[in-house]
Amino acid sequence: MRKPARPLTVVVADDEAPAVEELAYLLGLDARIGTVHRAGSGAQALQEIESRDVDAVFLDIHMPALSGLDIAKALARRERPPAVVFVTADEDQALRAFDLAALDYLLKPVRPERLSESVRRICELGAESDAPDADVVTVVQGATTKIIPRADIRYVQAQGDYARLHTAEASYLIRVPLADLEEQWAEAGFVRIHRSYLVARNHLRQVRLTAGRASVRLGDVDLPVSRRHLPAVRNTLEAGRVRPTS
């Protein structure tokens, strides 16, 4: 059983408390699941989804007031909705569920092996969503989605589990750790110069050595070069026939 890059966060929603607890228990036995949030109604499920980053929701179809189908319709309008898995005793709703782009449809009582298959599908969907595009980066800012050509990115700054992409005109925050980008973008010419910075190789012009400290200048910004990464940066400059200056 292959684990995802990070444990999954899921929401289980059912108006019957025993059903919620049983499914939460089964999910908790799966090493790929990190956190299970419980909801006893459709409204509570939406609150959970809105208040945190959720990878998938397990929805009972027949909940009063706000049904699982209603929640799926609301989620379908999102740019990057969580995966939806319906869990119900009603076989007749399967076609409606898949019309709403449900990832899976589980019949009660849920069999552990069938649930495991659903989790596998969620993991695969997450891997596809997280895979970087070769040439562009999709950035979500509120209700706006922007496509940023990777060639426009001069450097990337670490901000916890996030990274800030800097172009000549603006900066954009994405939910990808800097270490992941370093690995994914190495072949695209991005070089680690510091634990907090990744720089596009074509923007590296020279290393400045001042009072024993190294830095590189990108436009009007000076970025530090750590001692650990200085040899690699120098090698990059040498390969490009640009020599450090002091």
PDB file of N, CA, C and O in Angstrom, residues 132-175:
ATOM      1  N   PRO A 132       3.494  19.245 -11.439  1.00  0.00           N
ATOM      2  CA  PRO A 132       3.710  20.545 -12.022  1.00  0.00           C
ATOM      3  C   PRO A 132       3.620  20.522 -13.539  1.00  0.00           C
ATOM      4  O   PRO A 132       4.043  19.571 -14.185  1.00  0.00           O
ATOM      5  N   ASP A 133       3.053  21.550 -14.129  1.00  0.00           N
ATOM      6  CA  ASP A 133       3.046  21.719 -15.569  1.00  0.00           C
ATOM      7  C   ASP A 133       4.451  22.066 -16.014  1.00  0.00           C
ATOM      8  O   ASP A 133       5.211  22.712 -15.306  1.00  0.00           O
ATOM      9  N   ALA A 134       4.825  21.636 -17.202  1.00  0.00           N
ATOM     10  CA  ALA A 134       6.197  21.835 -17.656  1.00  0.00           C
ATOM     11  C   ALA A 134       6.533  23.294 -17.880  1.00  0.00           C
ATOM     12  O   ALA A 134       7.684  23.694 -17.739  1.00  0.00           O
ATOM     13  N   ASP A 135       5.548  24.112 -18.229  1.00  0.00           N
ATOM     14  CA  ASP A 135       5.853  25.483 -18.649  1.00  0.00           C
ATOM     15  C   ASP A 135       5.160  26.574 -17.847  1.00  0.00           C
ATOM     16  O   ASP A 135       5.574  27.725 -17.908  1.00  0.00           O
ATOM     17  N   VAL A 136       4.089  26.249 -17.148  1.00  0.00           N
ATOM     18  CA  VAL A 136       3.320  27.281 -16.457  1.00  0.00           C
ATOM     19  C   VAL A 136       2.995  26.857 -15.032  1.00  0.00           C
ATOM     20  O   VAL A 136       3.064  25.673 -14.681  1.00  0.00           O
ATOM     21  N   VAL A 137       2.629  27.853 -14.215  1.00  0.00           N
ATOM     22  CA  VAL A 137       2.194  27.607 -12.840  1.00  0.00           C
ATOM     23  C   VAL A 137       0.819  28.229 -12.681  1.00  0.00           C
ATOM     24  O   VAL A 137       0.613  29.396 -13.051  1.00  0.00           O
ATOM     25  N   THR A 138      -0.132  27.464 -12.150  1.00  0.00           N
ATOM     26  CA  THR A 138      -1.478  27.980 -11.899  1.00  0.00           C
ATOM     27  C   THR A 138      -1.535  28.536 -10.486  1.00  0.00           C
ATOM     28  O   THR A 138      -1.222  27.840  -9.526  1.00  0.00           O
ATOM     29  N   VAL A 139      -1.940  29.798 -10.371  1.00  0.00           N
ATOM     30  CA  VAL A 139      -1.989  30.479  -9.075  1.00  0.00           C
ATOM     31  C   VAL A 139      -3.423  30.917  -8.813  1.00  0.00           C
ATOM     32  O   VAL A 139      -4.041  31.581  -9.654  1.00  0.00           O
ATOM     33  N   VAL A 140      -3.958  30.529  -7.659  1.00  0.00           N
ATOM     34  CA  VAL A 140      -5.312  30.925  -7.276  1.00  0.00           C
ATOM     35  C   VAL A 140      -5.228  32.071  -6.279  1.00  0.00           C
ATOM     36  O   VAL A 140      -4.592  31.951  -5.229  1.00  0.00           O
ATOM     37  N   GLN A 141      -5.847  33.208  -6.609  1.00  0.00           N
ATOM     38  CA  GLN A 141      -5.890  34.372  -5.733  1.00  0.00           C
ATOM     39  C   GLN A 141      -7.347  34.752  -5.505  1.00  0.00           C
ATOM     40  O   GLN A 141      -7.961  35.424  -6.328  1.00  0.00           O
ATOM     41  N   GLY A 142      -7.895  34.277  -4.382  1.00  0.00           N
ATOM     42  CA  GLY A 142      -9.309  34.521  -4.119  1.00  0.00           C
ATOM     43  C   GLY A 142     -10.160  33.821  -5.167  1.00  0.00           C
ATOM     44  O   GLY A 142     -10.079  32.611  -5.357  1.00  0.00           O
ATOM     45  N   ALA A 143     -10.966  34.606  -5.888  1.00  0.00           N
ATOM     46  CA  ALA A 143     -11.824  34.045  -6.922  1.00  0.00           C
ATOM     47  C   ALA A 143     -11.161  34.078  -8.295  1.00  0.00           C
ATOM     48  O   ALA A 143     -11.770  33.705  -9.294  1.00  0.00           O
ATOM     49  N   THR A 144      -9.907  34.519  -8.345  1.00  0.00           N
ATOM     50  CA  THR A 144      -9.202  34.654  -9.621  1.00  0.00           C
ATOM     51  C   THR A 144      -8.127  33.604  -9.770  1.00  0.00           C
ATOM     52  O   THR A 144      -7.392  33.304  -8.832  1.00  0.00           O
ATOM     53  N   THR A 145      -8.035  33.022 -10.962  1.00  0.00           N
ATOM     54  CA  THR A 145      -6.987  32.070 -11.278  1.00  0.00           C
ATOM     55  C   THR A 145      -6.083  32.663 -12.353  1.00  0.00           C
ATOM     56  O   THR A 145      -6.563  33.123 -13.388  1.00  0.00           O
ATOM     57  N   LYS A 146      -4.788  32.667 -12.089  1.00  0.00           N
ATOM     58  CA  LYS A 146      -3.824  33.208 -13.045  1.00  0.00           C
ATOM     59  C   LYS A 146      -2.867  32.112 -13.497  1.00  0.00           C
ATOM     60  O   LYS A 146      -2.504  31.231 -12.717  1.00  0.00           O
ATOM     61  N   ILE A 147      -2.468  32.202 -14.742  1.00  0.00           N
ATOM     62  CA  ILE A 147      -1.482  31.282 -15.302  1.00  0.00           C
ATOM     63  C   ILE A 147      -0.172  32.054 -15.445  1.00  0.00           C
ATOM     64  O   ILE A 147      -0.091  33.027 -16.194  1.00  0.00           O
ATOM     65  N   ILE A 148       0.860  31.620 -14.706  1.00  0.00           N
ATOM     66  CA  ILE A 148       2.152  32.307 -14.700  1.00  0.00           C
ATOM     67  C   ILE A 148       3.163  31.478 -15.497  1.00  0.00           C
ATOM     68  O   ILE A 148       3.435  30.337 -15.131  1.00  0.00           O
ATOM     69  N   PRO A 149       3.704  32.016 -16.587  1.00  0.00           N
ATOM     70  CA  PRO A 149       4.763  31.285 -17.290  1.00  0.00           C
ATOM     71  C   PRO A 149       5.964  31.088 -16.367  1.00  0.00           C
ATOM     72  O   PRO A 149       6.420  32.037 -15.719  1.00  0.00           O
ATOM     73  N   ARG A 150       6.454  29.872 -16.294  1.00  0.00           N
ATOM     74  CA  ARG A 150       7.587  29.626 -15.410  1.00  0.00           C
ATOM     75  C   ARG A 150       8.808  30.438 -15.840  1.00  0.00           C
ATOM     76  O   ARG A 150       9.643  30.806 -15.006  1.00  0.00           O
ATOM     77  N   ALA A 151       8.906  30.726 -17.120  1.00  0.00           N
ATOM     78  CA  ALA A 151      10.033  31.512 -17.621  1.00  0.00           C
ATOM     79  C   ALA A 151      10.037  32.934 -17.049  1.00  0.00           C
ATOM     80  O   ALA A 151      11.075  33.603 -17.063  1.00  0.00           O
ATOM     81  N   ASP A 152       8.881  33.405 -16.542  1.00  0.00           N
ATOM     82  CA  ASP A 152       8.806  34.753 -15.965  1.00  0.00           C
ATOM     83  C   ASP A 152       9.258  34.801 -14.517  1.00  0.00           C
ATOM     84  O   ASP A 152       9.427  35.883 -13.948  1.00  0.00           O
ATOM     85  N   ILE A 153       9.435  33.646 -13.898  1.00  0.00           N
ATOM     86  CA  ILE A 153       9.783  33.599 -12.476  1.00  0.00           C
ATOM     87  C   ILE A 153      11.290  33.787 -12.316  1.00  0.00           C
ATOM     88  O   ILE A 153      12.087  33.014 -12.840  1.00  0.00           O
ATOM     89  N   ARG A 154      11.681  34.816 -11.568  1.00  0.00           N
ATOM     90  CA  ARG A 154      13.105  35.101 -11.358  1.00  0.00           C
ATOM     91  C   ARG A 154      13.646  34.328 -10.162  1.00  0.00           C
ATOM     92  O   ARG A 154      14.745  33.795 -10.209  1.00  0.00           O
ATOM     93  N   TYR A 155      12.883  34.296  -9.074  1.00  0.00           N
ATOM     94  CA  TYR A 155      13.311  33.534  -7.906  1.00  0.00           C
ATOM     95  C   TYR A 155      12.104  33.132  -7.081  1.00  0.00           C
ATOM     96  O   TYR A 155      10.997  33.667  -7.253  1.00  0.00           O
ATOM     97  N   VAL A 156      12.336  32.158  -6.198  1.00  0.00           N
ATOM     98  CA  VAL A 156      11.277  31.631  -5.346  1.00  0.00           C
ATOM     99  C   VAL A 156      11.746  31.721  -3.900  1.00  0.00           C
ATOM    100  O   VAL A 156      12.893  31.399  -3.581  1.00  0.00           O
ATOM    101  N   GLN A 157      10.845  32.173  -3.043  1.00  0.00           N
ATOM    102  CA  GLN A 157      11.168  32.368  -1.625  1.00  0.00           C
ATOM    103  C   GLN A 157      10.347  31.427  -0.757  1.00  0.00           C
ATOM    104  O   GLN A 157       9.128  31.300  -0.926  1.00  0.00           O
ATOM    105  N   ALA A 158      11.008  30.732   0.162  1.00  0.00           N
ATOM    106  CA  ALA A 158      10.303  29.817   1.057  1.00  0.00           C
ATOM    107  C   ALA A 158       9.499  30.594   2.091  1.00  0.00           C
ATOM    108  O   ALA A 158       9.985  31.567   2.667  1.00  0.00           O
ATOM    109  N   GLN A 159       8.277  30.146   2.338  1.00  0.00           N
ATOM    110  CA  GLN A 159       7.437  30.706   3.400  1.00  0.00           C
ATOM    111  C   GLN A 159       6.702  29.550   4.071  1.00  0.00           C
ATOM    112  O   GLN A 159       5.540  29.292   3.786  1.00  0.00           O
ATOM    113  N   GLY A 160       7.426  28.855   4.950  1.00  0.00           N
ATOM    114  CA  GLY A 160       6.843  27.697   5.627  1.00  0.00           C
ATOM    115  C   GLY A 160       6.576  26.580   4.631  1.00  0.00           C
ATOM    116  O   GLY A 160       7.460  26.196   3.865  1.00  0.00           O
ATOM    117  N   ASP A 161       5.352  26.064   4.632  1.00  0.00           N
ATOM    118  CA  ASP A 161       4.968  25.031   3.685  1.00  0.00           C
ATOM    119  C   ASP A 161       4.545  25.616   2.347  1.00  0.00           C
ATOM    120  O   ASP A 161       4.079  24.882   1.457  1.00  0.00           O
ATOM    121  N   TYR A 162       4.691  26.922   2.196  1.00  0.00           N
ATOM    122  CA  TYR A 162       4.329  27.609   0.966  1.00  0.00           C
ATOM    123  C   TYR A 162       5.588  28.135   0.285  1.00  0.00           C
ATOM    124  O   TYR A 162       6.687  28.131   0.858  1.00  0.00           O
ATOM    125  N   ALA A 163       5.430  28.589  -0.950  1.00  0.00           N
ATOM    126  CA  ALA A 163       6.523  29.233  -1.674  1.00  0.00           C
ATOM    127  C   ALA A 163       5.970  30.472  -2.369  1.00  0.00           C
ATOM    128  O   ALA A 163       4.842  30.447  -2.887  1.00  0.00           O
ATOM    129  N   ARG A 164       6.761  31.553  -2.362  1.00  0.00           N
ATOM    130  CA  ARG A 164       6.346  32.783  -3.054  1.00  0.00           C
ATOM    131  C   ARG A 164       7.159  32.926  -4.330  1.00  0.00           C
ATOM    132  O   ARG A 164       8.387  32.965  -4.302  1.00  0.00           O
ATOM    133  N   LEU A 165       6.440  32.977  -5.445  1.00  0.00           N
ATOM    134  CA  LEU A 165       7.066  33.110  -6.754  1.00  0.00           C
ATOM    135  C   LEU A 165       7.217  34.588  -7.086  1.00  0.00           C
ATOM    136  O   LEU A 165       6.243  35.338  -7.038  1.00  0.00           O
ATOM    137  N   HIS A 166       8.419  35.002  -7.435  1.00  0.00           N
ATOM    138  CA  HIS A 166       8.678  36.407  -7.746  1.00  0.00           C
ATOM    139  C   HIS A 166       8.959  36.579  -9.236  1.00  0.00           C
ATOM    140  O   HIS A 166       9.881  35.963  -9.779  1.00  0.00           O
ATOM    141  N   THR A 167       8.155  37.403  -9.881  1.00  0.00           N
ATOM    142  CA  THR A 167       8.430  37.814 -11.254  1.00  0.00           C
ATOM    143  C   THR A 167       8.876  39.269 -11.213  1.00  0.00           C
ATOM    144  O   THR A 167       8.970  39.870 -10.140  1.00  0.00           O
ATOM    145  N   ALA A 168       9.139  39.845 -12.363  1.00  0.00           N
ATOM    146  CA  ALA A 168       9.566  41.246 -12.398  1.00  0.00           C
ATOM    147  C   ALA A 168       8.453  42.180 -11.959  1.00  0.00           C
ATOM    148  O   ALA A 168       8.708  43.268 -11.438  1.00  0.00           O
ATOM    149  N   GLU A 169       7.190  41.768 -12.126  1.00  0.00           N
ATOM    150  CA  GLU A 169       6.059  42.656 -11.842  1.00  0.00           C
ATOM    151  C   GLU A 169       5.357  42.390 -10.515  1.00  0.00           C
ATOM    152  O   GLU A 169       4.801  43.302  -9.906  1.00  0.00           O
ATOM    153  N   ALA A 170       5.363  41.138 -10.051  1.00  0.00           N
ATOM    154  CA  ALA A 170       4.548  40.806  -8.869  1.00  0.00           C
ATOM    155  C   ALA A 170       5.085  39.533  -8.213  1.00  0.00           C
ATOM    156  O   ALA A 170       6.071  38.943  -8.658  1.00  0.00           O
ATOM    157  N   SER A 171       4.417  39.117  -7.117  1.00  0.00           N
ATOM    158  CA  SER A 171       4.744  37.855  -6.457  1.00  0.00           C
ATOM    159  C   SER A 171       3.457  37.090  -6.185  1.00  0.00           C
ATOM    160  O   SER A 171       2.387  37.691  -6.025  1.00  0.00           O
ATOM    161  N   TYR A 172       3.582  35.766  -6.116  1.00  0.00           N
ATOM    162  CA  TYR A 172       2.415  34.907  -5.992  1.00  0.00           C
ATOM    163  C   TYR A 172       2.724  33.780  -5.014  1.00  0.00           C
ATOM    164  O   TYR A 172       3.792  33.177  -5.082  1.00  0.00           O
ATOM    165  N   LEU A 173       1.766  33.500  -4.129  1.00  0.00           N
ATOM    166  CA  LEU A 173       1.958  32.455  -3.120  1.00  0.00           C
ATOM    167  C   LEU A 173       1.297  31.169  -3.583  1.00  0.00           C
ATOM    168  O   LEU A 173       0.133  31.176  -3.996  1.00  0.00           O
ATOM    169  N   ILE A 174       2.053  30.059  -3.515  1.00  0.00           N
ATOM    170  CA  ILE A 174       1.491  28.756  -3.857  1.00  0.00           C
ATOM    171  C   ILE A 174       1.769  27.788  -2.719  1.00  0.00           C
ATOM    172  O   ILE A 174       2.737  27.942  -1.976  1.00  0.00           O
ATOM    173  N   ARG A 175       0.935  26.767  -2.606  1.00  0.00           N
ATOM    174  CA  ARG A 175       1.072  25.822  -1.500  1.00  0.00           C
ATOM    175  C   ARG A 175       1.957  24.640  -1.916  1.00  0.00           C
ATOM    176  O   ARG A 175       1.503  23.500  -2.082  1.00  0.00           O
TER     177      ARG A 175
END
